[in-house]
Tab-separated table of C-alpha atoms in Angstrom:
chain	number	residue	atom	x	y	z
A	1	UNK	CA	110.847	133.905	124.486
A	2	UNK	CA	112.745	133.678	127.749
A	3	UNK	CA	115.938	131.968	128.823
A	4	UNK	CA	116.837	130.473	132.207
A	5	UNK	CA	120.587	130.227	131.746
A	6	UNK	CA	123.117	132.170	133.783
A	7	UNK	CA	125.006	133.602	130.798
A	8	UNK	CA	123.846	136.048	128.116
A	9	UNK	CA	122.553	134.640	124.845
A	10	UNK	CA	125.053	135.486	122.065
A	11	UNK	CA	123.647	138.459	120.185
A	12	UNK	CA	123.938	136.727	116.788
A	13	UNK	CA	121.801	133.861	118.089
A	14	UNK	CA	119.339	136.300	119.649
A	15	UNK	CA	119.065	138.161	116.343
A	16	UNK	CA	118.473	134.898	114.478
A	17	UNK	CA	115.624	134.105	116.855
A	18	UNK	CA	114.293	137.666	116.642
A	19	UNK	CA	114.650	138.359	120.357
A	20	UNK	CA	117.493	140.899	120.319
A	21	UNK	CA	116.711	144.509	121.022
A	22	UNK	CA	116.410	146.710	117.953
A	23	UNK	CA	118.852	149.605	117.609
A	24	UNK	CA	117.676	152.671	119.491
A	25	UNK	CA	118.600	155.019	116.674
A	26	UNK	CA	118.913	154.195	113.012
A	27	UNK	CA	120.874	156.423	110.618
A	28	UNK	CA	117.803	156.791	108.431
A	29	UNK	CA	114.983	154.710	107.079
A	30	UNK	CA	115.935	151.990	104.607
A	31	UNK	CA	118.627	150.240	106.622
A	32	UNK	CA	117.818	147.047	108.515
A	33	UNK	CA	119.447	143.870	109.715
A	34	UNK	CA	117.694	142.010	106.900
A	35	UNK	CA	119.154	144.278	104.204
A	36	UNK	CA	122.630	144.067	105.733
A	37	UNK	CA	122.511	140.269	105.821
A	38	UNK	CA	121.104	139.976	102.291
A	39	UNK	CA	123.820	142.274	100.952
A	40	UNK	CA	126.494	140.280	102.773
A	41	UNK	CA	125.175	137.127	101.110
A	42	UNK	CA	125.280	138.785	97.679
A	43	UNK	CA	128.910	139.790	98.196
A	44	UNK	CA	129.862	136.322	99.483
A	45	UNK	CA	128.137	134.643	96.507
A	46	UNK	CA	130.200	136.823	94.175
A	47	UNK	CA	133.615	136.677	95.820
A	48	UNK	CA	133.587	134.257	98.741
A	49	UNK	CA	133.352	134.832	102.459
A	50	UNK	CA	136.724	136.598	102.555
A	51	UNK	CA	135.294	139.392	100.375
A	52	UNK	CA	132.663	140.273	102.976
A	53	UNK	CA	133.392	143.265	105.176
A	54	UNK	CA	131.317	145.871	106.922
A	55	UNK	CA	132.768	148.555	104.668
A	56	UNK	CA	131.954	146.575	101.499
A	57	UNK	CA	128.348	146.132	102.619
A	58	UNK	CA	128.067	149.777	103.630
A	59	UNK	CA	129.416	150.904	100.257
A	60	UNK	CA	126.929	148.762	98.357
A	61	UNK	CA	124.041	150.058	100.470
A	62	UNK	CA	125.321	153.652	100.280
A	63	UNK	CA	125.599	154.043	104.046
A	64	UNK	CA	128.550	154.720	106.290
A	65	UNK	CA	130.313	151.739	107.839
A	66	UNK	CA	129.608	153.018	111.338
A	67	UNK	CA	125.873	153.079	110.652
A	68	UNK	CA	125.919	149.286	110.189
A	69	UNK	CA	127.283	148.779	113.686
A	70	UNK	CA	124.001	150.059	115.100
A	71	UNK	CA	122.468	146.830	113.795
A	72	UNK	CA	125.313	144.289	113.732
A	73	UNK	CA	128.053	144.781	116.293
A	74	UNK	CA	130.774	142.610	114.694
A	75	UNK	CA	131.609	140.760	111.491
A	76	UNK	CA	131.464	137.395	113.302
A	77	UNK	CA	127.901	138.192	114.287
A	78	UNK	CA	127.084	139.074	110.679
A	79	UNK	CA	128.542	135.792	109.376
A	80	UNK	CA	126.345	133.777	111.746
A	81	UNK	CA	123.264	135.561	110.409
A	82	UNK	CA	124.417	135.173	106.795
A	83	UNK	CA	124.943	131.455	107.291
A	84	UNK	CA	121.533	131.075	108.888
A	85	UNK	CA	119.810	132.943	106.062
A	86	UNK	CA	121.703	131.202	103.238
A	87	UNK	CA	121.117	127.742	104.702
A	88	UNK	CA	117.384	128.371	104.711
A	89	UNK	CA	114.866	125.795	105.839
A	90	UNK	CA	114.599	122.187	104.670
A	91	UNK	CA	112.140	121.410	101.878
A	92	UNK	CA	108.548	120.858	102.898
A	93	UNK	CA	107.681	117.198	103.203
A	94	UNK	CA	104.628	115.490	101.712
A	95	UNK	CA	101.782	114.117	103.798
A	96	UNK	CA	102.076	111.248	104.579
A	97	UNK	CA	105.838	111.606	105.126
A	98	UNK	CA	108.401	109.711	103.090
A	99	UNK	CA	109.859	106.440	104.415
A	100	UNK	CA	112.841	107.195	106.650
A	101	UNK	CA	115.496	105.997	104.181
A	102	UNK	CA	114.137	107.940	101.227
A	103	UNK	CA	113.546	110.975	103.410
A	104	UNK	CA	117.081	111.052	104.807
A	105	UNK	CA	118.514	110.623	101.304
A	106	UNK	CA	116.495	113.581	100.023
A	107	UNK	CA	117.369	115.641	103.083
A	108	UNK	CA	121.091	115.063	102.443
A	109	UNK	CA	120.654	116.063	98.791
A	110	UNK	CA	118.867	119.245	99.864
A	111	UNK	CA	121.689	120.086	102.300
A	112	UNK	CA	124.209	119.637	99.488
A	113	UNK	CA	122.134	121.947	97.264
A	114	UNK	CA	122.315	124.689	99.906
A	115	UNK	CA	126.114	124.406	99.995
A	116	UNK	CA	126.252	124.347	96.197
A	117	UNK	CA	124.120	127.492	95.905
A	118	UNK	CA	126.301	129.285	98.480
A	119	UNK	CA	129.763	127.614	98.455
A	120	UNK	CA	131.083	130.037	101.090
A	121	UNK	CA	128.805	128.324	103.647
A	122	UNK	CA	131.567	125.726	103.942
A	123	UNK	CA	133.829	128.438	105.388
A	124	UNK	CA	131.391	129.491	108.116
A	125	UNK	CA	132.994	128.182	111.322
A	126	UNK	CA	131.263	125.441	113.292
A	127	UNK	CA	131.370	126.549	116.911
A	128	UNK	CA	129.127	123.951	118.531
A	129	UNK	CA	125.809	122.172	118.205
A	130	UNK	CA	123.117	123.859	116.061
A	131	UNK	CA	121.397	126.680	117.945
A	132	UNK	CA	119.821	128.926	115.312
A	133	UNK	CA	116.274	128.356	113.988
A	134	UNK	CA	117.105	127.187	110.465
A	135	UNK	CA	119.916	124.906	111.639
A	136	UNK	CA	117.547	123.350	114.143
A	137	UNK	CA	114.853	122.950	111.473
A	138	UNK	CA	117.195	120.702	109.454
A	139	UNK	CA	118.016	118.665	112.536
A	140	UNK	CA	114.341	118.439	113.438
A	141	UNK	CA	113.401	117.105	110.015
A	142	UNK	CA	116.089	114.415	110.141
A	143	UNK	CA	114.813	113.325	113.536
A	144	UNK	CA	111.238	113.325	112.251
A	145	UNK	CA	112.116	110.813	109.524
A	146	UNK	CA	113.501	108.449	112.181
A	147	UNK	CA	110.638	108.997	114.625
A	148	UNK	CA	108.860	105.757	113.771
A	149	UNK	CA	111.933	103.609	114.356
A	150	UNK	CA	113.048	101.951	117.587
A	151	UNK	CA	116.264	103.979	117.653
A	152	UNK	CA	116.688	106.116	120.736
A	153	UNK	CA	116.918	109.902	120.587
A	154	UNK	CA	120.713	110.043	120.818
A	155	UNK	CA	121.072	107.592	117.931
A	156	UNK	CA	118.695	109.618	115.755
A	157	UNK	CA	120.649	112.804	116.474
A	158	UNK	CA	123.945	111.079	115.642
A	159	UNK	CA	122.606	109.843	112.300
A	160	UNK	CA	121.229	113.250	111.293
A	161	UNK	CA	124.410	115.094	112.253
A	162	UNK	CA	126.481	112.539	110.347
A	163	UNK	CA	124.463	113.157	107.184
A	164	UNK	CA	124.918	116.908	107.635
A	165	UNK	CA	128.677	116.394	107.856
A	166	UNK	CA	128.554	114.134	104.808
A	167	UNK	CA	126.847	116.847	102.732
A	168	UNK	CA	129.333	119.461	103.933
A	169	UNK	CA	132.347	117.295	103.091
A	170	UNK	CA	131.030	116.416	99.618
A	171	UNK	CA	130.412	120.114	98.944
A	172	UNK	CA	133.976	120.881	100.107
A	173	UNK	CA	135.481	118.381	97.650
A	174	UNK	CA	133.331	119.560	94.754
A	175	UNK	CA	134.151	123.199	95.436
A	176	UNK	CA	137.859	122.335	95.438
A	177	UNK	CA	137.450	120.720	92.025
A	178	UNK	CA	135.568	123.749	90.702
A	179	UNK	CA	138.209	126.206	91.933
A	180	UNK	CA	141.137	124.152	90.599
A	181	UNK	CA	139.552	123.497	87.199
A	182	UNK	CA	138.436	127.120	86.762
A	183	UNK	CA	141.933	128.388	87.508
A	184	UNK	CA	143.281	126.105	84.760
A	185	UNK	CA	140.528	126.828	82.264
A	186	UNK	CA	139.389	123.194	82.271
A	187	UNK	CA	136.633	121.045	83.738
A	188	UNK	CA	136.680	118.777	86.814
A	189	UNK	CA	136.661	115.721	84.524
A	190	UNK	CA	139.677	117.048	82.612
A	191	UNK	CA	141.416	117.684	85.921
A	192	UNK	CA	140.770	114.081	86.924
A	193	UNK	CA	142.083	112.831	83.582
A	194	UNK	CA	145.381	114.703	83.998
A	195	UNK	CA	145.783	113.448	87.583
A	196	UNK	CA	144.962	109.912	86.467
A	197	UNK	CA	147.593	110.029	83.734
A	198	UNK	CA	150.170	111.300	86.209
A	199	UNK	CA	149.326	108.543	88.694
A	200	UNK	CA	149.776	105.916	85.984
A	201	UNK	CA	153.291	107.289	85.524
A	202	UNK	CA	154.236	107.314	89.192
A	203	UNK	CA	152.307	104.528	90.911
A	204	UNK	CA	153.945	101.124	90.718
A	205	UNK	CA	153.079	97.756	92.261
A	206	UNK	CA	156.215	97.618	94.364
A	207	UNK	CA	155.617	100.974	96.084
A	208	UNK	CA	151.807	100.941	96.188
A	209	UNK	CA	150.749	97.275	96.053
A	210	UNK	CA	147.086	97.967	96.918
A	211	UNK	CA	146.655	101.245	95.059
A	212	UNK	CA	148.177	100.184	91.738
A	213	UNK	CA	145.551	97.489	90.965
A	214	UNK	CA	142.753	99.904	91.887
A	215	UNK	CA	144.208	102.466	89.499
A	216	UNK	CA	144.404	99.939	86.654
A	217	UNK	CA	140.797	98.943	87.320
A	218	UNK	CA	139.691	102.550	86.756
A	219	UNK	CA	138.564	103.105	90.344
A	220	UNK	CA	140.162	106.576	90.460
A	221	UNK	CA	139.398	107.925	87.001
A	222	UNK	CA	136.755	110.371	85.813
A	223	UNK	CA	134.589	107.423	84.679
A	224	UNK	CA	134.665	105.752	88.100
A	225	UNK	CA	131.368	105.475	90.025
A	226	UNK	CA	130.552	108.385	92.320
A	227	UNK	CA	132.235	107.446	95.626
A	228	UNK	CA	129.901	109.729	97.568
A	229	UNK	CA	126.764	108.041	96.229
A	230	UNK	CA	128.183	104.653	97.202
A	231	UNK	CA	129.224	105.918	100.642
A	232	UNK	CA	125.782	107.409	101.314
A	233	UNK	CA	124.015	104.155	100.425
A	234	UNK	CA	126.510	102.231	102.556
A	235	UNK	CA	125.837	104.534	105.507
A	236	UNK	CA	122.072	104.181	105.084
A	237	UNK	CA	122.528	100.391	104.943
A	238	UNK	CA	124.219	100.701	108.322
A	239	UNK	CA	121.351	102.811	109.640
A	240	UNK	CA	118.891	100.205	108.384
A	241	UNK	CA	120.811	97.506	110.236
A	242	UNK	CA	120.729	99.639	113.393
A	243	UNK	CA	116.981	100.180	112.996
A	244	UNK	CA	116.431	96.425	112.708
A	245	UNK	CA	118.675	95.739	115.702
A	246	UNK	CA	116.802	98.284	117.806
A	247	UNK	CA	113.470	96.788	116.780
A	248	UNK	CA	114.593	93.317	117.853
A	249	UNK	CA	115.606	94.525	121.340
A	250	UNK	CA	119.123	93.231	120.686
A	251	UNK	CA	121.627	95.387	122.573
A	252	UNK	CA	124.081	97.293	120.423
A	253	UNK	CA	127.670	96.106	120.815
A	254	UNK	CA	129.786	98.438	122.861
A	255	UNK	CA	132.420	100.213	120.736
A	256	UNK	CA	135.924	98.989	121.483
A	257	UNK	CA	137.925	101.268	123.703
A	258	UNK	CA	141.633	101.305	123.168
A	259	UNK	CA	143.510	103.482	125.638
A	260	UNK	CA	145.836	105.957	124.025
A	261	UNK	CA	149.443	104.963	124.475
A	262	UNK	CA	151.285	106.981	127.044
A	263	UNK	CA	154.054	109.180	125.665
A	264	UNK	CA	157.428	107.480	126.007
A	265	UNK	CA	159.376	108.584	129.031
A	266	UNK	CA	162.493	106.555	128.430
A	267	UNK	CA	165.265	108.612	126.804
A	268	UNK	CA	166.353	105.720	124.570
A	269	UNK	CA	162.775	105.316	123.273
A	270	UNK	CA	162.499	109.025	122.461
A	271	UNK	CA	165.837	108.947	120.648
A	272	UNK	CA	164.776	105.914	118.621
A	273	UNK	CA	161.534	107.687	117.680
A	274	UNK	CA	163.515	110.742	116.543
A	275	UNK	CA	165.761	108.586	114.349
A	276	UNK	CA	162.711	106.862	112.866
A	277	UNK	CA	161.108	110.205	111.944
A	278	UNK	CA	164.314	111.406	110.323
A	279	UNK	CA	164.635	108.145	108.370
A	280	UNK	CA	161.034	108.401	107.161
A	281	UNK	CA	161.668	111.974	106.032
A	282	UNK	CA	164.805	110.900	104.170
A	283	UNK	CA	162.890	108.050	102.521
A	284	UNK	CA	160.160	110.421	101.319
A	285	UNK	CA	162.792	112.733	99.856
A	286	UNK	CA	164.547	109.838	98.132
A	287	UNK	CA	161.275	108.664	96.618
A	288	UNK	CA	160.540	112.177	95.383
A	289	UNK	CA	163.920	112.345	93.661
A	290	UNK	CA	163.401	108.871	92.219
A	291	UNK	CA	160.065	109.935	90.722
A	292	UNK	CA	161.670	113.036	89.213
A	293	UNK	CA	164.472	110.943	87.739
A	294	UNK	CA	161.976	108.485	86.223
A	295	UNK	CA	159.969	111.317	84.677
A	296	UNK	CA	163.082	112.946	83.181
A	297	UNK	CA	164.308	109.605	81.862
A	298	UNK	CA	161.005	109.057	80.106
A	299	UNK	CA	161.117	112.561	78.651
A	300	UNK	CA	164.596	111.926	77.243
A	301	UNK	CA	163.482	108.586	75.807
A	302	UNK	CA	160.471	110.215	74.165
A	303	UNK	CA	162.624	112.962	72.641
A	304	UNK	CA	165.125	110.429	71.367
A	305	UNK	CA	162.335	108.394	69.780
A	306	UNK	CA	160.995	111.457	67.993
A	307	UNK	CA	164.460	112.422	66.645
A	308	UNK	CA	164.992	109.041	65.005
């Protein structure tokens, strides 16, 4: 494999592709990049990405920390390789391939499963477009599902990347639920029930005229339909519409462009903006105190009712 660019390929990427030079001297047989990465993944699965360190890996492998640096020169490099390995490759597709809509839905579910199996993957920084083999394999499969459509290449890439982001965001929310519920010794549904009860206490029609009816309708409770499932189907409906539009040779409407407002230069405008921000802050504080007063009033009323 050769490269024609004028800058060196990042070593982590080169290692992922198997084109980096091997260490000239190893400490002894039994240590390899593969073992280092696998051990890093084990530690991350147990305690999160923050628990991974070169010394922790070295201790588990019974080598010195310095010996690891013959194979992996920095922790950032290691994390790239861990993310690549944990993500894995997309599931093999049947022959003939699935219809594009079913295929993209299954691909998104498989992405979510990878994040669920290794929740720390969410914490691996995104530093640009996919460049490692496994990342590119996921992108390639998404594009393959859309290959028979009239969408152009850029549109297919946009759709596949959007689904990847969707899976990552859903995994982020679910992990947050798991962490919060575990710390309280409850379940995500119980956490939702407590939050729902609290919202019924605090949300009123006068302050939240659109939210209050939704709350009463059960749209935010534990029994509400999965918002992610609905959002995914809605997105795929949009893709289907785009596929049909492309097939009919109808040009896509240009997205509206609204120029960003220039920062105010007039001193009076800046002063008015400052006063507005201070007023909004004061209003938020007043509402917070009002909510506390309402809660305490209800507590006193409940105690008085019990004492009768």
